[in-house]
Amino acid sequence: MIALTAPLPSLPRAATSARSGRGTIEDSLEGRASRGDRRALEALLREHARAVHDLCRYLAGPTEGRDAAQESLEKIVTSITRFDPAKGSFRGWALTLARNVCRDRLRRRGLERRTFVGEGDEVTATTASEAPDVERVALARIESRRLAAALETLPEGMRLAVVLFHVHDSTYEEIATALEVPIGTVMTWLHRGRKRLRAALESDTTTGGAP
């Protein structure tokens, strides 16, 4: 895991941009970071590093994922001046960058495989507030053995969508951007993923799995 207390690599100098009704964006944490503000970037890394680590872990595996996450966070630092807050959120941009890092590492090692299993195009609008209590309790304990095992039963795209949405509060748009799928697919993955996750957790309880 990247040591956020350690000195960050030198940031590239950002070109000075003209202000034309974009004061709110440019004065935001994301806007300041995109112009090379070190403190703003450090704050963003602290806020979003866990989401980057989780995405890399589930795409590249626990061992390769650690290295991919480190590389992703370092690349975020060196590429931050190419981030345009007017075009989307920092989290969506950072997760997309991390996904590309994972793909490149797997390709270089000859391990690239199909990431997402087709689950159909059915769209079912379901919000986080509709999730059953058992899911909310379980997702709040993301490091538990039972939940980790249950998550592993989901296809990777579905699993990432569930983790990013419920654990990291990512929006449909951010998840769709990072995973390169339509928003409707994200909604379907979340709906089906919640059902399958609940079933896996209930099955584990029924068969006497450890809490």
CSV table of C-alpha atoms in Angstrom, one decimal:
chain,number,residue,atom,x,y,z
A,1,MET,CA,0.0,0.0,0.0
A,2,ILE,CA,1.3,3.4,-0.9
A,3,ALA,CA,2.7,5.2,2.2
A,4,LEU,CA,0.8,8.5,2.0
A,5,THR,CA,2.9,10.0,4.7
A,6,ALA,CA,6.0,9.6,2.5
A,7,PRO,CA,7.1,12.3,0.1
A,8,LEU,CA,5.2,12.2,-3.1
A,9,PRO,CA,7.0,12.2,-6.5
A,10,SER,CA,7.6,15.6,-8.0
A,11,LEU,CA,4.4,16.9,-9.7
A,12,PRO,CA,4.6,18.1,-13.3
A,13,ARG,CA,4.0,21.8,-13.6
A,14,ALA,CA,0.5,22.6,-14.8
A,15,ALA,CA,-0.3,25.1,-17.4
A,16,THR,CA,-2.0,28.2,-16.1
A,17,SER,CA,-5.7,28.1,-17.1
A,18,ALA,CA,-7.9,31.0,-17.7
A,19,ARG,CA,-10.9,31.6,-15.4
A,20,SER,CA,-14.1,31.9,-17.4
A,21,GLY,CA,-17.0,31.0,-15.1
A,22,ARG,CA,-15.2,27.9,-13.7
A,23,GLY,CA,-14.3,29.4,-10.3
A,24,THR,CA,-16.2,26.7,-8.4
A,25,ILE,CA,-14.5,23.8,-10.2
A,26,GLU,CA,-11.1,25.4,-10.1
A,27,ASP,CA,-11.4,26.2,-6.4
A,28,SER,CA,-12.5,22.7,-5.5
A,29,LEU,CA,-10.1,20.1,-4.1
A,30,GLU,CA,-10.1,18.3,-7.5
A,31,GLY,CA,-9.4,21.6,-9.3
A,32,ARG,CA,-6.6,22.6,-7.1
A,33,ALA,CA,-5.0,19.1,-7.4
A,34,SER,CA,-5.2,19.2,-11.2
A,35,ARG,CA,-3.2,22.4,-11.1
A,36,GLY,CA,-0.4,20.8,-9.0
A,37,ASP,CA,-1.6,21.6,-5.5
A,38,ARG,CA,0.3,19.0,-3.4
A,39,ARG,CA,-1.9,19.2,-0.3
A,40,ALA,CA,-5.1,18.9,-2.4
A,41,LEU,CA,-3.7,15.8,-4.1
A,42,GLU,CA,-2.6,14.2,-0.9
A,43,ALA,CA,-6.2,14.7,0.5
A,44,LEU,CA,-7.7,13.1,-2.6
A,45,LEU,CA,-5.3,10.1,-2.4
A,46,ARG,CA,-6.2,9.6,1.3
A,47,GLU,CA,-9.9,9.7,0.3
A,48,HIS,CA,-9.8,7.4,-2.7
A,49,ALA,CA,-6.7,5.1,-2.2
A,50,ARG,CA,-8.8,2.3,-0.7
A,51,ALA,CA,-11.1,2.2,-3.7
A,52,VAL,CA,-8.1,2.0,-6.0
A,53,HIS,CA,-6.6,-0.9,-3.9
A,54,ASP,CA,-9.9,-2.8,-3.9
A,55,LEU,CA,-10.3,-2.5,-7.7
A,56,CYS,CA,-6.8,-3.6,-8.3
A,57,ARG,CA,-7.1,-6.5,-5.9
A,58,TYR,CA,-10.3,-7.9,-7.6
A,59,LEU,CA,-8.9,-7.3,-11.1
A,60,ALA,CA,-5.4,-8.6,-10.7
A,61,GLY,CA,-5.5,-10.8,-7.6
A,62,PRO,CA,-4.2,-10.1,-4.1
A,63,THR,CA,-0.5,-10.3,-4.9
A,64,GLU,CA,-0.4,-8.7,-8.3
A,65,GLY,CA,-3.1,-6.3,-7.2
A,66,ARG,CA,-0.9,-4.8,-4.5
A,67,ASP,CA,1.8,-3.9,-7.0
A,68,ALA,CA,-0.8,-2.6,-9.4
A,69,ALA,CA,-2.4,-0.4,-6.8
A,70,GLN,CA,1.0,1.1,-5.9
A,71,GLU,CA,1.7,1.7,-9.6
A,72,SER,CA,-1.7,3.2,-10.0
A,73,LEU,CA,-1.3,5.6,-7.1
A,74,GLU,CA,2.1,6.7,-8.4
A,75,LYS,CA,0.7,7.2,-11.9
A,76,ILE,CA,-2.2,9.3,-10.5
A,77,VAL,CA,0.5,11.6,-8.9
A,78,THR,CA,2.5,12.0,-12.1
A,79,SER,CA,-0.6,12.3,-14.3
A,80,ILE,CA,-2.7,14.6,-12.1
A,81,THR,CA,-2.3,17.6,-14.3
A,82,ARG,CA,-4.1,15.7,-17.2
A,83,PHE,CA,-7.2,15.3,-15.0
A,84,ASP,CA,-10.0,17.7,-15.9
A,85,PRO,CA,-12.5,18.1,-13.1
A,86,ALA,CA,-15.0,19.6,-15.6
A,87,LYS,CA,-15.2,16.2,-17.4
A,88,GLY,CA,-15.9,14.0,-14.5
A,89,SER,CA,-15.1,13.1,-10.9
A,90,PHE,CA,-11.6,12.4,-9.6
A,91,ARG,CA,-12.7,8.9,-8.4
A,92,GLY,CA,-14.0,7.9,-11.8
A,93,TRP,CA,-10.7,9.1,-13.4
A,94,ALA,CA,-8.6,7.4,-10.8
A,95,LEU,CA,-10.4,4.1,-11.1
A,96,THR,CA,-10.2,4.2,-14.9
A,97,LEU,CA,-6.5,4.8,-14.6
A,98,ALA,CA,-6.1,1.9,-12.1
A,99,ARG,CA,-8.1,-0.4,-14.4
A,100,ASN,CA,-5.8,0.4,-17.3
A,101,VAL,CA,-2.7,-0.3,-15.1
A,102,CYS,CA,-4.1,-3.7,-14.2
A,103,ARG,CA,-4.8,-4.6,-17.8
A,104,ASP,CA,-1.3,-3.5,-18.8
A,105,ARG,CA,0.3,-5.6,-16.1
A,106,LEU,CA,-1.7,-8.7,-16.8
A,107,ARG,CA,-1.0,-8.3,-20.5
A,108,ARG,CA,2.7,-8.0,-20.0
A,109,ARG,CA,2.6,-11.2,-17.9
A,110,GLY,CA,0.5,-13.0,-20.4
A,111,LEU,CA,-2.3,-13.3,-17.8
A,112,GLU,CA,-4.9,-11.1,-19.4
A,113,ARG,CA,-8.2,-12.8,-19.4
A,114,ARG,CA,-11.8,-11.8,-20.0
A,115,THR,CA,-12.6,-9.5,-17.0
A,116,PHE,CA,-16.4,-9.4,-17.1
A,117,VAL,CA,-18.8,-12.2,-17.5
A,118,GLY,CA,-21.9,-11.2,-19.5
A,119,GLU,CA,-24.9,-11.1,-17.2
A,120,GLY,CA,-27.4,-9.8,-19.7
A,121,ASP,CA,-28.6,-6.3,-20.4
A,122,GLU,CA,-31.7,-6.3,-18.2
A,123,VAL,CA,-31.9,-3.0,-16.3
A,124,THR,CA,-33.4,-3.0,-12.8
A,125,ALA,CA,-33.3,0.3,-11.0
A,126,THR,CA,-32.4,-0.4,-7.4
A,127,THR,CA,-30.9,2.1,-5.0
A,128,ALA,CA,-28.6,1.5,-2.0
A,129,SER,CA,-31.4,2.3,0.4
A,130,GLU,CA,-33.4,-0.7,-0.9
A,131,ALA,CA,-30.7,-3.2,0.1
A,132,PRO,CA,-31.7,-5.6,2.8
A,133,ASP,CA,-30.3,-5.1,6.2
A,134,VAL,CA,-28.2,-8.3,6.0
A,135,GLU,CA,-26.3,-6.8,3.1
A,136,ARG,CA,-25.7,-3.5,4.8
A,137,VAL,CA,-24.4,-5.2,7.9
A,138,ALA,CA,-22.2,-7.5,5.9
A,139,LEU,CA,-20.8,-4.8,3.6
A,140,ALA,CA,-19.9,-2.7,6.6
A,141,ARG,CA,-17.6,-5.6,7.6
A,142,ILE,CA,-15.9,-5.9,4.2
A,143,GLU,CA,-12.8,-7.5,5.8
A,144,SER,CA,-14.7,-10.4,7.3
A,145,ARG,CA,-13.9,-13.9,6.1
A,146,ARG,CA,-17.6,-14.7,5.3
A,147,LEU,CA,-18.1,-11.7,3.2
A,148,ALA,CA,-14.8,-12.0,1.4
A,149,ALA,CA,-15.8,-15.6,0.5
A,150,ALA,CA,-19.3,-14.6,-0.6
A,151,LEU,CA,-17.9,-11.8,-2.8
A,152,GLU,CA,-15.6,-14.3,-4.5
A,153,THR,CA,-18.7,-16.2,-5.8
A,154,LEU,CA,-19.7,-13.2,-7.9
A,155,PRO,CA,-18.4,-12.6,-11.5
A,156,GLU,CA,-15.6,-10.0,-11.4
A,157,GLY,CA,-17.5,-7.1,-13.0
A,158,MET,CA,-20.5,-7.7,-10.7
A,159,ARG,CA,-18.2,-8.0,-7.6
A,160,LEU,CA,-16.4,-4.7,-8.4
A,161,ALA,CA,-19.7,-2.9,-8.9
A,162,VAL,CA,-21.0,-4.1,-5.6
A,163,VAL,CA,-17.8,-3.1,-3.7
A,164,LEU,CA,-17.4,0.3,-5.4
A,165,PHE,CA,-21.1,1.2,-4.9
A,166,HIS,CA,-21.7,-0.1,-1.4
A,167,VAL,CA,-18.3,0.2,0.3
A,168,HIS,CA,-16.9,3.2,-1.5
A,169,ASP,CA,-20.1,5.1,-2.3
A,170,SER,CA,-19.2,5.4,-6.0
A,171,THR,CA,-21.9,6.6,-8.3
A,172,TYR,CA,-23.4,4.7,-11.2
A,173,GLU,CA,-21.5,7.0,-13.5
A,174,GLU,CA,-18.2,6.5,-11.8
A,175,ILE,CA,-18.5,2.8,-11.9
A,176,ALA,CA,-19.7,2.7,-15.5
A,177,THR,CA,-16.7,4.9,-16.5
A,178,ALA,CA,-14.2,2.8,-14.5
A,179,LEU,CA,-15.5,-0.6,-15.7
A,180,GLU,CA,-16.3,0.6,-19.3
A,181,VAL,CA,-19.8,-0.6,-19.3
A,182,PRO,CA,-23.2,1.2,-19.7
A,183,ILE,CA,-24.9,2.6,-16.6
A,184,GLY,CA,-27.7,0.1,-17.2
A,185,THR,CA,-25.3,-2.8,-16.9
A,186,VAL,CA,-24.0,-1.4,-13.6
A,187,MET,CA,-27.6,-1.2,-12.3
A,188,THR,CA,-28.2,-4.8,-13.4
A,189,TRP,CA,-24.9,-6.0,-11.8
A,190,LEU,CA,-25.8,-4.3,-8.5
A,191,HIS,CA,-29.3,-5.7,-8.5
A,192,ARG,CA,-28.2,-9.3,-9.3
A,193,GLY,CA,-25.1,-9.0,-7.2
A,194,ARG,CA,-27.0,-8.1,-4.0
A,195,LYS,CA,-29.3,-11.0,-4.5
A,196,ARG,CA,-26.5,-13.5,-5.1
A,197,LEU,CA,-24.4,-12.0,-2.2
A,198,ARG,CA,-27.4,-12.4,0.2
A,199,ALA,CA,-27.9,-15.9,-1.0
A,200,ALA,CA,-24.3,-16.8,-0.5
A,201,LEU,CA,-24.2,-15.3,3.0
A,202,GLU,CA,-27.5,-17.0,4.0
A,203,SER,CA,-26.2,-20.3,2.6
A,204,ASP,CA,-23.0,-20.0,4.7
A,205,THR,CA,-25.0,-19.3,7.8
A,206,THR,CA,-27.3,-22.3,7.1
A,207,THR,CA,-24.4,-24.7,6.6
A,208,GLY,CA,-22.7,-23.5,9.8
A,209,GLY,CA,-20.1,-21.2,8.4
A,210,ALA,CA,-18.1,-19.3,11.0
A,211,PRO,CA,-19.2,-15.6,11.5
